[in-house]
Short mmCIF file of C-alpha atoms in Angstrom, two decimals:
data_model
loop_
_atom_site.label_atom_id
_atom_site.label_comp_id
_atom_site.label_asym_id
_atom_site.label_seq_id
_atom_site.Cartn_x
_atom_site.Cartn_y
_atom_site.Cartn_z
CA MET A 1 -18.36 62.50 33.37
CA ASN A 2 -16.40 63.92 31.41
CA CYS A 3 -17.52 64.31 26.96
CA GLN A 4 -15.11 61.37 26.74
CA ASP A 5 -16.99 59.05 29.66
CA PHE A 6 -19.86 60.41 27.66
CA GLU A 7 -18.77 59.24 24.34
CA LYS A 8 -18.95 56.35 25.24
CA ILE A 9 -23.25 55.66 26.75
CA THR A 10 -25.20 58.15 24.40
CA ASP A 11 -25.81 55.48 23.15
CA GLU A 12 -27.61 53.81 24.93
CA LEU A 13 -29.06 57.45 26.41
CA ALA A 14 -30.12 58.47 23.05
CA ARG A 15 -32.38 54.56 22.13
CA GLU A 16 -33.49 54.73 25.17
CA GLN A 17 -31.17 51.20 26.71
CA MET A 18 -31.80 50.32 30.29
CA MET A 19 -28.45 51.94 31.81
CA GLU A 20 -28.01 52.42 35.73
CA ALA A 21 -30.27 55.42 36.26
CA THR A 22 -26.59 57.27 38.12
CA GLU A 23 -24.82 57.65 34.72
CA ARG A 24 -28.44 58.27 32.66
CA ALA A 25 -28.53 61.50 34.71
CA GLY A 26 -24.07 61.99 35.00
CA GLY A 27 -24.69 61.46 30.94
CA LEU A 28 -28.01 63.90 30.49
CA ALA A 29 -26.25 66.48 33.08
CA HIS A 30 -23.45 66.42 31.10
CA ALA A 31 -24.95 67.77 27.82
CA GLU A 32 -26.81 70.14 29.55
CA ASP A 33 -23.29 71.49 29.89
CA CYS A 34 -21.12 70.34 27.00
CA GLN A 35 -22.93 72.04 23.86
CA ARG A 36 -20.84 69.68 22.24
CA CYS A 37 -21.42 66.31 23.65
CA ALA A 38 -25.35 68.34 23.96
CA ALA A 39 -25.70 68.11 19.64
CA ARG A 40 -24.31 64.69 19.41
CA LEU A 41 -27.48 63.04 21.46
CA ARG A 42 -29.15 65.42 19.74
CA ASP A 43 -28.00 63.50 16.13
CA GLU A 44 -27.90 60.36 17.86
CA ARG A 45 -31.29 60.47 19.16
CA THR A 46 -32.90 61.91 15.80
CA LEU A 47 -30.79 59.12 14.59
CA SER A 48 -32.80 56.59 16.25
CA GLY A 49 -36.63 58.74 15.30
CA GLY A 50 -35.44 58.78 12.25
CA LEU A 51 -34.35 54.32 12.28
CA ARG A 52 -37.24 54.05 14.30
CA SER A 53 -39.48 55.32 11.22
CA LEU A 54 -38.08 53.00 9.09
CA ALA A 55 -38.38 50.03 11.54
CA LEU A 56 -41.84 50.85 11.77
CA SER A 57 -42.24 51.38 7.44
CA ALA A 58 -41.52 48.25 6.96
CA GLU A 59 -43.29 46.59 9.59
CA PRO A 60 -46.54 45.22 7.41
CA SER A 61 -43.49 44.22 4.79
CA GLU A 62 -43.80 40.23 4.32
CA ALA A 63 -42.34 37.49 2.35
CA PRO A 64 -45.73 36.60 -0.08
CA ALA A 65 -47.75 33.67 -0.07
CA ARG A 66 -46.30 32.44 -2.76
CA VAL A 67 -43.06 31.53 -0.37
CA GLU A 68 -44.96 30.12 2.12
CA ALA A 69 -46.84 27.78 -0.42
CA LEU A 70 -43.39 27.03 -1.95
CA LEU A 71 -42.44 26.10 1.17
CA LEU A 72 -44.85 23.09 2.51
CA SER A 73 -44.39 21.33 -1.27
CA ALA A 74 -41.06 20.82 -0.46
CA PHE A 75 -41.18 19.86 3.29
CA ARG A 76 -44.33 17.71 1.63
CA GLU A 77 -41.97 16.54 -0.51
CA LEU A 78 -38.96 15.77 2.66
CA ASN A 79 -40.76 13.90 4.85
CA ARG A 80 -42.57 11.56 1.48
CA ALA A 81 -38.92 10.70 0.56
CA THR A 82 -37.99 11.14 4.05
CA PRO A 83 -40.41 9.39 5.86
CA VAL A 84 -40.23 9.69 9.74
CA THR A 85 -40.91 6.44 11.28
CA THR A 86 -40.86 8.06 14.59
CA ARG A 87 -43.24 10.60 15.51
CA ILE A 88 -41.85 12.42 19.06
CA GLN A 89 -44.24 11.39 21.72
CA PRO A 90 -46.10 13.45 24.21
CA ALA A 91 -43.96 13.00 27.78
CA ALA A 92 -46.78 11.04 28.78
CA THR A 93 -46.25 8.57 27.24
CA ILE A 94 -42.74 7.51 26.65
CA ILE A 95 -42.40 3.91 27.00
CA PRO A 96 -39.90 2.48 28.41
CA ILE A 97 -36.60 0.75 26.68
CA ALA A 98 -35.82 -2.60 27.93
CA PRO A 99 -33.17 -2.81 30.30
CA VAL A 100 -29.98 -3.99 28.89
CA THR A 101 -29.35 -6.85 30.84
CA THR A 102 -31.69 -8.75 27.88
CA THR A 103 -28.09 -8.45 25.72
CA ALA A 104 -26.27 -10.78 28.42
CA LYS A 105 -28.22 -13.69 27.38
CA THR A 106 -29.36 -12.64 23.81
CA SER A 107 -24.89 -12.29 23.21
CA ALA A 108 -24.48 -16.23 24.04
CA PRO A 109 -26.38 -17.64 20.62
CA TYR A 110 -24.97 -14.83 18.60
CA ARG A 111 -21.14 -15.87 19.63
CA TRP A 112 -21.20 -19.50 19.06
CA ARG A 113 -22.68 -18.82 15.54
CA TRP A 114 -19.49 -16.47 15.23
CA ALA A 115 -17.89 -20.04 16.55
CA THR A 116 -19.01 -22.40 14.63
CA ALA A 117 -19.08 -19.79 11.73
CA ILE A 118 -15.04 -19.93 12.12
CA ALA A 119 -14.96 -23.32 13.11
CA ALA A 120 -16.81 -23.62 9.03
CA THR A 121 -14.65 -21.69 7.77
CA LEU A 122 -11.36 -22.88 9.03
CA ALA A 123 -12.96 -26.38 7.59
CA LEU A 124 -12.86 -24.89 4.59
CA LEU A 125 -9.34 -23.98 3.81
CA PHE A 126 -7.91 -27.21 4.85
CA VAL A 127 -10.17 -28.49 2.02
CA ALA A 128 -9.51 -25.78 -0.20
CA PHE A 129 -5.35 -26.85 0.97
CA ALA A 130 -6.00 -30.63 0.20
CA ALA A 131 -7.37 -30.95 -2.97
CA THR A 132 -4.92 -28.57 -3.73
CA ARG A 133 -1.65 -30.49 -2.60
CA LEU A 134 -3.32 -33.67 -3.14
CA GLN A 135 -5.07 -32.20 -7.73
CA PRO A 136 -1.57 -32.92 -9.43
CA ARG A 137 -1.03 -36.80 -8.00
CA GLN A 138 -5.29 -37.04 -8.95
CA GLY A 139 -3.95 -35.73 -12.25
CA LEU A 140 -0.74 -37.89 -13.01
CA GLN A 141 -2.53 -41.14 -12.38
CA PRO A 142 -4.25 -41.22 -15.69
CA ALA A 143 -1.27 -39.91 -17.26
CA GLN A 144 1.37 -42.92 -15.41
CA LEU A 145 -2.22 -45.74 -15.71
CA ALA A 146 -1.73 -44.66 -19.86
CA SER A 147 2.17 -44.16 -20.37
CA ALA A 148 2.53 -47.80 -18.26
CA HIS A 149 -0.49 -49.68 -20.54
CA ASP A 150 -0.90 -48.10 -23.78
CA PRO A 151 -0.47 -50.07 -26.06
CA GLN A 152 0.66 -46.77 -28.55
CA PRO A 153 3.75 -45.44 -28.97
CA LEU A 154 5.19 -42.47 -27.33
CA SER A 155 6.96 -40.51 -28.35
CA VAL A 156 8.85 -37.06 -27.12
CA SER A 157 10.07 -34.52 -28.87
CA TRP A 158 12.62 -31.40 -28.18
CA ASP A 159 15.05 -28.84 -30.98
CA SER A 160 17.94 -29.56 -31.12
CA SER A 161 18.41 -25.17 -31.18
CA ALA A 162 22.68 -25.61 -30.78
CA GLN A 163 22.75 -26.74 -33.89
CA GLY A 164 19.83 -25.39 -36.09
CA GLN A 165 18.04 -27.95 -36.42
CA GLN A 166 14.86 -29.43 -35.12
CA ALA A 167 15.08 -33.54 -34.92
CA ALA A 168 11.12 -35.21 -34.17
CA HIS A 169 12.21 -38.80 -32.90
CA HIS A 170 9.23 -41.15 -32.26
CA THR A 171 9.61 -44.62 -29.84
CA SER A 172 7.91 -47.67 -30.30
CA THR A 173 7.78 -48.12 -26.31
CA ALA A 174 4.65 -50.87 -25.75
CA ALA A 175 7.19 -54.07 -25.56
CA THR A 176 9.31 -52.02 -22.79
CA GLY A 177 5.96 -50.86 -20.71
CA GLY A 178 5.07 -48.07 -22.06
CA ARG A 179 7.72 -45.45 -20.47
CA GLY A 180 10.24 -44.05 -22.05
CA LYS A 181 13.83 -43.01 -20.63
CA VAL A 182 16.02 -40.34 -21.36
CA ALA A 183 19.41 -40.83 -20.45
CA SER A 184 20.22 -37.62 -20.54
CA GLN A 185 21.00 -34.52 -18.33
CA TYR A 186 17.93 -32.50 -18.20
CA ALA A 187 18.98 -30.06 -15.13
CA SER A 188 18.18 -26.91 -16.56
CA LEU A 189 14.22 -28.33 -16.58
CA ARG A 190 14.12 -26.61 -13.65
CA THR A 191 14.61 -23.03 -13.51
CA GLN A 192 12.30 -20.00 -13.44
CA GLY A 193 9.66 -21.05 -16.13
CA ARG A 194 10.67 -24.20 -17.68
CA GLU A 195 9.24 -22.75 -20.13
CA ARG A 196 10.58 -25.20 -24.28
CA ARG A 197 13.61 -23.23 -23.91
CA SER A 198 15.30 -25.15 -21.36
CA ILE A 199 14.06 -28.52 -23.36
CA GLU A 200 15.45 -27.15 -26.31
CA SER A 201 18.61 -27.26 -23.65
CA ALA A 202 18.28 -30.35 -23.28
CA GLY A 203 18.04 -31.28 -26.40
CA SER A 204 20.75 -29.48 -26.25
CA ASN A 205 23.25 -31.22 -24.15
CA ARG A 206 21.74 -34.63 -25.21
CA ALA A 207 22.81 -34.29 -28.73
CA GLN A 208 26.25 -33.13 -27.07
CA VAL A 209 26.22 -36.56 -24.77
CA SER A 210 24.60 -39.05 -26.95
CA GLY A 211 26.15 -37.41 -29.60
CA GLU A 212 23.75 -38.11 -32.63
CA THR A 213 19.76 -39.46 -31.57
CA GLN A 214 19.92 -43.20 -32.22
CA PRO A 215 22.57 -44.30 -29.83
CA PHE A 216 19.95 -42.51 -27.63
CA VAL A 217 17.45 -44.28 -28.25
CA ASN A 218 18.67 -46.92 -27.56
CA THR A 219 19.89 -46.13 -24.42
CA MET A 220 15.74 -44.70 -23.06
CA ALA A 221 14.51 -48.31 -24.94
CA ALA A 222 18.38 -49.95 -23.34
CA ALA A 223 17.65 -48.25 -20.07
CA SER A 224 13.47 -49.34 -19.59
CA THR A 225 14.31 -52.56 -19.77
CA GLY A 226 14.37 -52.52 -15.61
CA ASP A 227 11.65 -49.79 -14.33
CA ASP A 228 8.91 -52.50 -12.81
CA ASP A 229 11.87 -51.97 -9.55
CA ASP A 230 11.65 -48.51 -9.47
CA ILE A 231 11.26 -47.25 -6.30
CA ALA A 232 9.85 -43.59 -7.07
CA THR A 233 8.63 -39.45 -5.51
CA ASP A 234 5.50 -38.13 -6.47
CA PHE A 235 5.73 -36.20 -8.44
CA ILE A 236 6.80 -32.34 -7.12
CA PRO A 237 4.53 -29.87 -10.05
CA LEU A 238 7.51 -28.01 -11.50
CA THR A 239 5.20 -24.68 -12.89
CA TYR A 240 2.79 -23.73 -10.28
CA GLY A 241 -0.70 -23.01 -10.92
CA ALA A 242 -1.01 -25.05 -14.20
CA SER A 243 -3.72 -27.38 -14.18
CA LEU A 244 -2.38 -31.02 -14.23
CA SER A 245 -5.36 -32.94 -14.90
CA GLY A 246 -5.69 -36.23 -15.83
CA THR A 247 -7.44 -35.10 -19.62
CA ASP A 248 -4.56 -33.55 -20.22
CA GLY A 249 -2.43 -35.53 -22.42
CA GLY A 250 1.82 -35.17 -22.04
CA HIS A 251 4.67 -37.23 -22.16
CA VAL A 252 6.60 -38.19 -18.60
CA VAL A 253 11.16 -39.02 -20.19
CA ARG A 254 13.09 -39.72 -17.42
CA VAL A 255 16.25 -37.90 -17.52
CA GLU A 256 19.43 -38.25 -15.14
CA LEU A 257 20.14 -34.95 -12.82
CA PRO A 258 23.32 -34.53 -10.72
CA ARG A 259 22.00 -35.65 -7.18
CA THR A 260 22.27 -32.32 -5.60
CA ALA A 261 19.22 -30.88 -7.90
CA MET A 262 17.15 -33.25 -5.14
CA ALA A 263 18.40 -30.94 -1.66
CA GLN A 264 16.53 -28.01 -5.12
CA PHE A 265 13.59 -30.22 -5.00
CA GLY A 266 14.37 -29.95 -1.36
CA LEU A 267 14.68 -33.33 -0.90
CA PRO A 268 17.72 -35.38 1.74
CA VAL A 269 21.06 -35.86 -0.15
CA ASN A 270 23.43 -38.32 0.77
CA ALA A 271 26.60 -36.23 0.71
CA GLU A 272 28.69 -39.70 -0.70
CA ARG A 273 27.10 -39.92 -2.98
CA SER A 274 27.03 -36.49 -4.33
CA ALA A 275 28.60 -37.20 -7.08
CA GLU A 276 26.53 -39.57 -8.95
CA PRO A 277 23.74 -39.07 -11.20
CA VAL A 278 19.54 -40.00 -9.94
CA LYS A 279 16.79 -40.47 -12.54
CA ALA A 280 14.23 -38.52 -12.39
CA ASP A 281 10.99 -38.91 -15.04
CA VAL A 282 9.96 -35.22 -16.13
CA LEU A 283 6.30 -34.66 -16.99
CA LEU A 284 6.27 -32.72 -20.39
CA GLY A 285 2.93 -31.50 -21.49
CA GLU A 286 1.55 -30.92 -25.33
CA ASP A 287 3.44 -28.30 -25.66
CA GLY A 288 6.12 -29.24 -24.65
CA LEU A 289 6.91 -27.51 -21.38
CA ALA A 290 7.48 -29.75 -18.32
CA ARG A 291 5.15 -29.57 -15.37
CA ALA A 292 7.02 -31.90 -13.26
CA ILE A 293 9.14 -34.51 -11.64
CA ARG A 294 9.11 -37.00 -9.61
CA PHE A 295 13.04 -38.97 -9.33
CA VAL A 296 13.18 -42.83 -9.32
CA ARG A 297 15.97 -44.85 -7.03
CA MET B 1 -58.39 25.76 34.54
CA THR B 2 -56.63 24.76 31.72
CA VAL B 3 -54.38 27.36 30.69
CA LYS B 4 -53.02 27.35 25.86
CA THR B 5 -49.43 28.46 26.07
CA THR B 6 -48.09 29.12 22.72
CA PRO B 7 -45.00 26.31 21.56
CA SER B 8 -41.26 28.14 21.61
CA ASP B 9 -39.89 27.78 18.53
CA GLU B 10 -37.64 24.87 20.00
CA GLU B 11 -40.89 23.37 20.95
CA LEU B 12 -41.83 24.13 17.35
CA LEU B 13 -39.12 22.24 15.09
CA ARG B 14 -39.47 20.20 17.13
CA LEU B 15 -42.36 18.47 15.96
CA MET B 16 -41.46 19.88 12.73
CA ARG B 17 -38.61 17.61 12.18
CA ALA B 18 -40.83 14.44 12.88
CA GLY B 19 -43.24 15.76 9.58
CA ASP B 20 -45.32 18.20 11.71
CA GLU B 21 -47.00 20.46 9.46
CA ASP B 22 -48.04 21.75 11.23
CA ALA B 23 -45.86 22.48 13.26
CA PHE B 24 -43.63 24.28 10.26
CA THR B 25 -46.26 25.81 9.06
CA THR B 26 -46.76 27.52 12.61
CA LEU B 27 -43.14 28.15 13.04
CA TYR B 28 -43.54 29.29 9.30
CA ARG B 29 -45.12 32.03 10.04
CA ARG B 30 -43.98 33.22 12.92
CA ARG B 31 -40.55 33.94 12.46
CA GLN B 32 -40.81 35.38 7.83
CA GLY B 33 -41.70 38.81 8.55
CA GLY B 34 -39.09 39.22 10.74
CA LEU B 35 -36.13 37.86 8.03
CA TYR B 36 -38.14 39.39 5.20
CA ARG B 37 -37.59 42.47 6.26
CA PHE B 38 -34.36 41.66 8.19
CA ALA B 39 -33.92 40.39 4.09
CA LEU B 40 -34.92 43.28 2.83
CA GLN B 41 -33.30 46.02 4.82
CA MET B 42 -30.08 44.85 4.42
CA SER B 43 -30.10 44.55 0.29
CA GLY B 44 -32.99 46.60 -0.33
CA SER B 45 -35.02 44.23 -2.96
CA GLU B 46 -37.90 42.28 -2.48
CA THR B 47 -37.18 39.76 -5.07
CA LEU B 48 -33.76 39.03 -2.89
CA ALA B 49 -35.65 39.15 0.40
CA GLU B 50 -37.65 36.70 -0.83
CA ASP B 51 -35.42 34.13 -2.42
CA VAL B 52 -33.34 34.74 0.64
CA THR B 53 -36.85 34.07 3.50
CA GLN B 54 -37.61 30.45 1.49
CA GLU B 55 -33.10 29.20 1.61
CA VAL B 56 -33.82 29.71 5.13
CA PHE B 57 -37.16 27.39 5.60
CA MET B 58 -35.08 25.32 3.39
CA VAL B 59 -32.54 25.38 5.01
CA LEU B 60 -34.17 24.65 8.30
CA MET B 61 -35.57 21.52 6.06
CA ARG B 62 -32.82 20.44 4.93
CA GLU B 63 -30.88 20.81 7.82
CA GLN B 64 -33.10 20.13 10.50
CA ASP B 65 -30.36 18.72 13.07
CA HIS B 66 -27.24 21.68 12.75
CA TYR B 67 -28.98 23.71 15.32
CA ASP B 68 -27.14 23.71 18.40
CA ALA B 69 -29.73 25.19 21.11
CA GLY B 70 -26.22 25.58 23.14
CA ARG B 71 -25.16 27.94 20.50
CA GLY B 72 -28.66 30.25 20.47
CA SER B 73 -32.63 30.60 19.90
CA LEU B 74 -33.30 29.56 17.07
CA GLN B 75 -34.35 32.72 15.45
CA ALA B 76 -30.76 34.16 16.16
CA TYR B 77 -30.07 31.06 14.48
CA LEU B 78 -32.82 32.47 11.13
CA TYR B 79 -30.76 35.20 11.83
CA GLY B 80 -27.41 33.96 11.25
CA ILE B 81 -29.05 31.77 8.12
CA ALA B 82 -30.21 34.58 6.47
CA ARG B 83 -27.53 36.97 6.65
CA ASN B 84 -25.58 34.92 5.44
CA GLN B 85 -27.82 34.22 3.14
CA VAL B 86 -27.65 37.93 2.86
CA LEU B 87 -24.14 39.00 1.78
CA ARG B 88 -23.39 35.27 -0.78
CA ARG B 89 -26.15 37.08 -2.41
CA LEU B 90 -24.75 40.71 -2.28
CA GLU B 91 -21.41 39.73 -3.19
CA ARG B 92 -22.20 37.47 -6.49
CA ASP B 93 -24.38 40.50 -7.45
CA LYS B 94 -22.03 42.44 -6.94
CA PRO B 95 -22.00 44.75 -9.80
CA PHE B 96 -25.88 45.32 -10.09
CA VAL B 97 -25.15 46.99 -6.90
CA GLN B 98 -22.72 49.11 -8.13
CA LEU B 99 -24.37 50.37 -10.37
CA ALA B 100 -27.93 51.39 -7.95
CA ASP B 101 -24.74 53.08 -6.30
CA GLU B 102 -24.13 54.68 -9.23
CA ALA B 103 -27.57 55.74 -10.25
CA GLU B 104 -27.53 57.32 -7.05
CA GLU B 105 -25.13 59.64 -7.44
CA THR B 106 -26.25 61.01 -9.71
CA GLY B 107 -28.81 62.05 -7.90
CA SER B 108 -31.05 60.82 -10.06
CA ALA B 109 -32.59 57.66 -8.23
CA THR B 110 -32.42 59.72 -4.63
CA THR B 111 -34.77 62.18 -7.10
CA GLU B 112 -37.14 59.95 -7.84
CA ARG B 113 -37.97 57.62 -5.45
CA TYR B 114 -38.26 60.87 -2.97
CA LEU B 115 -40.96 62.16 -5.61
CA ALA B 116 -42.63 58.90 -6.78
CA GLN B 117 -42.80 57.47 -2.72
CA ALA B 118 -43.66 61.39 -2.09
CA ASP B 119 -48.13 62.17 -0.46
CA PRO B 120 -48.15 65.52 -1.49
CA LEU B 121 -51.13 65.67 1.26
CA GLY B 122 -49.33 62.99 3.71
CA ASP B 123 -46.27 64.50 5.98
CA LEU B 124 -44.00 64.32 3.05
CA LEU B 125 -41.37 65.54 5.47
CA GLN B 126 -41.40 62.21 7.09
CA SER B 127 -41.29 60.09 4.50
CA GLU B 128 -37.50 61.94 3.26
CA VAL B 129 -37.04 61.16 6.11
CA ILE B 130 -37.06 57.37 6.65
CA ASP B 131 -35.84 57.27 3.10
CA SER B 132 -32.75 58.91 3.23
CA VAL B 133 -32.43 56.84 6.26
CA ARG B 134 -32.84 53.63 4.54
CA GLN B 135 -29.84 54.97 2.01
CA ALA B 136 -27.73 55.68 4.29
CA VAL B 137 -28.87 52.33 6.07
CA LEU B 138 -28.03 50.75 2.66
CA ALA B 139 -24.52 53.01 1.62
CA LEU B 140 -22.52 51.01 5.09
CA PRO B 141 -20.48 48.72 4.81
CA SER B 142 -22.65 45.07 5.39
CA HIS B 143 -20.36 45.33 8.86
CA TYR B 144 -21.92 47.30 10.00
CA ARG B 145 -25.35 47.62 8.55
CA GLU B 146 -26.84 44.10 10.51
CA VAL B 147 -26.19 45.33 13.73
CA VAL B 148 -27.74 48.45 12.84
CA VAL B 149 -30.27 46.18 11.14
CA LEU B 150 -30.28 44.57 13.51
CA CYS B 151 -30.41 46.06 16.95
CA ASP B 152 -31.87 48.95 16.24
CA LEU B 153 -34.42 47.85 13.37
CA HIS B 154 -35.16 44.92 14.88
CA GLU B 155 -34.55 46.19 18.44
CA MET B 156 -32.26 42.87 19.17
CA SER B 157 -29.94 43.55 22.54
CA TYR B 158 -26.27 42.25 22.27
CA VAL B 159 -26.41 38.91 22.50
CA GLU B 160 -29.26 37.91 20.52
CA ALA B 161 -27.42 40.30 17.61
CA ALA B 162 -24.26 38.85 18.97
CA ALA B 163 -25.44 34.63 18.27
CA ALA B 164 -27.08 35.61 14.52
CA LEU B 165 -24.27 37.04 13.83
CA SER B 166 -21.27 34.49 15.42
CA CYS B 167 -19.39 37.62 17.19
CA ALA B 168 -18.98 38.86 20.76
CA VAL B 169 -20.84 40.78 22.21
CA GLY B 170 -18.27 43.75 22.48
CA THR B 171 -18.00 43.18 18.76
CA VAL B 172 -21.76 43.73 18.33
CA ARG B 173 -21.31 46.67 21.08
CA SER B 174 -18.43 48.69 19.22
CA ARG B 175 -20.09 48.00 15.67
CA LEU B 176 -23.31 49.67 16.31
CA HIS B 177 -20.77 52.42 17.74
CA ARG B 178 -19.30 53.21 14.29
CA ALA B 179 -22.02 52.41 11.95
CA ARG B 180 -23.97 55.25 14.34
CA ALA B 181 -21.29 57.63 13.61
CA LEU B 182 -21.27 56.39 10.44
CA LEU B 183 -25.39 57.21 9.24
CA ILE B 184 -25.61 60.69 11.74
CA GLU B 185 -22.85 62.18 8.73
CA LYS B 186 -24.24 60.44 5.77
CA LEU B 187 -27.28 61.73 7.47
CA ARG B 188 -25.94 65.26 7.84
CA ALA B 189 -23.81 64.97 4.70
CA THR B 190 -27.54 64.29 2.55
CA ARG B 191 -29.09 66.87 4.68
CA GLU B 192 -26.76 69.82 3.41
CA GLN B 193 -27.45 68.64 -0.45
CA SER B 194 -31.15 68.88 0.31
CA LYS B 195 -30.37 72.20 0.97
CA LYS B 196 -28.42 72.76 -1.37
CA ALA B 197 -30.82 71.61 -4.28
CA GLU B 198 -32.98 73.89 -2.58
CA GLU B 199 -31.31 76.54 -2.79
CA ARG B 200 -30.93 75.54 -6.99
CA PRO B 201 -34.12 77.00 -8.62
CA GLY B 202 -33.92 75.10 -11.77
CA LEU B 203 -33.86 71.15 -10.18
CA LEU B 204 -36.68 72.53 -7.26
CA LYS B 205 -38.89 72.82 -10.30
CA THR B 206 -38.58 69.60 -11.51
CA ALA B 207 -38.92 67.98 -8.38
CA ARG B 208 -41.93 69.62 -8.85
CA CYS B 209 -42.58 68.81 -12.17
CA PHE B 210 -42.02 65.37 -11.23
CA ALA B 211 -44.13 65.27 -8.38
#
C-alpha cells in the first residue's frame, strides 16, 4: 500500500469503521513505515477522539419540556380542526370492502336518471324556444285589435329633418276600420338599428314623394278603404331582444317598399313583379321606433 | 409467552396520522434529543435548536403525507427537515453569526468561554479539547459541518446521512474526508495559538485571574 491508498482509508481507520481485514492490516503496516502517514493517522485519531468527546458532552442535551407541551397542544388543535374519521384498525379487524360487481346493478338507475334529466332539459329548451318565437305574435294581437276596433284616432308622428321642421299629423281612422296606411317609401326601416333616424329619413322621403303632408293623409285615408281583403304575413320583429308585449302602446303604419325588400326578410320574391312595390305594415313603438313589419298583399 | 415489540418510527407515524396522541408523544420523545443536538451542533445556539426541534414536528404534523418510506427512514426525513430549518435560520441570522465570529477572532470570547466553562478541579484539558473541537466544527462551511455532525457526532452511516442530506453516498464520503482535513488544520492552528498564548505571561495572567 502506498501513501495515496492510505489516504483513502485514513478516515475509516481513525473512526474505527468496519472495513476489510487485509485492507486494515495493510494500512496500519504502511503507517509504521511512513512517518508522514503515521502523523496523519495520529491527527485523525485525535480528531475522532475529540469529536467523540464532543458527542458525549452533548448527550444529555434535549429540547425543553415546553416544546413537547406546545407540540402536544398543536397536535390536539390540529386533530380538533380536522377530525379523524378513519382510525387505523388492527389487521385482524379490517372489514373487507364489498365487491365491485354491485356497481353494475346500481349504475342502471343512474343511467336512466341521466337520460330523464337530458330529456327534460331538451323539452325545456324547446318550450323556451317556442315561447320566444311566439311572443311577438302574441304581443301584436292586442295591438292589432286595438288599432282595428279602437274608436280613438290613431296618431302617426314623425320628424321631417330634411326640411328642419317637425310635422305632426293626426287623422281620424274610425270610419276606415282604425288602421292607418302610409303610402310612402319606407325603405330604410330594415336597416340596422331601425332607430328614429330611420323614421326621420322615411319622413323625409315621404315629404319628397308627397310634396306636402295633407295629400299624404288623404292618400292614407283613401288607401285604407279596401284593407279588409288584405292578406298579410306574420309580423317580423325588427329589433332583436326588444320586448313586444301586448300592453305596449304603438302604431301601425302602412308603407310601400320595393318588392326586393321581402327577400331581405327571407320571403320569396316573384322575379316578374320585382319592379312593383309591396305594401307593408310597420309597427312603431311609443318611442317612434319601428319594432316589427309585415307584408301585405 | 408474549413478546412486546417496540413500534417503529413508521408505525408510530401511521398511528399519529390516525390521531393517536400517544404515538405522537412516543415518536417525539424518541427523536427530539437527536434533532435538538443536531441543531445545536450545527448552530451553537440553544434557542435556535429549540425552535428547529419544534418546527420539525410541526412540519411532520402539518405535512404528514410528505414522508415517503421508499426514499429513506423517518429518522433521515426528520433530520432532513431539521437541516433545512437550521440552514434557513442561519442564513436569516447571518449578521449575528458574523458578529460572533468576529468576537472569536479577537480571542476574548473564546477565552471567556474556556474560563467560564473550565472546572479548576476537573479535567481542564478535556474541556478545552471539547470546546476547541466544537468551535472548529462550527467554523466549517455548512455543507461540511452537516456531514461531520451526522456521521461523527451522531454516528450515522454514509447511507443514512445521504438520505438525510438528499445527496449521494459518495458525496457524503468525500465531504466528510475534506471536512475532517479542515478540522485537523483548524485544530492544529488553535493548538499553536494556545502555545503562543502560554508563552505570553500577560495573557496567561489575565486568564488565571478570570479562572
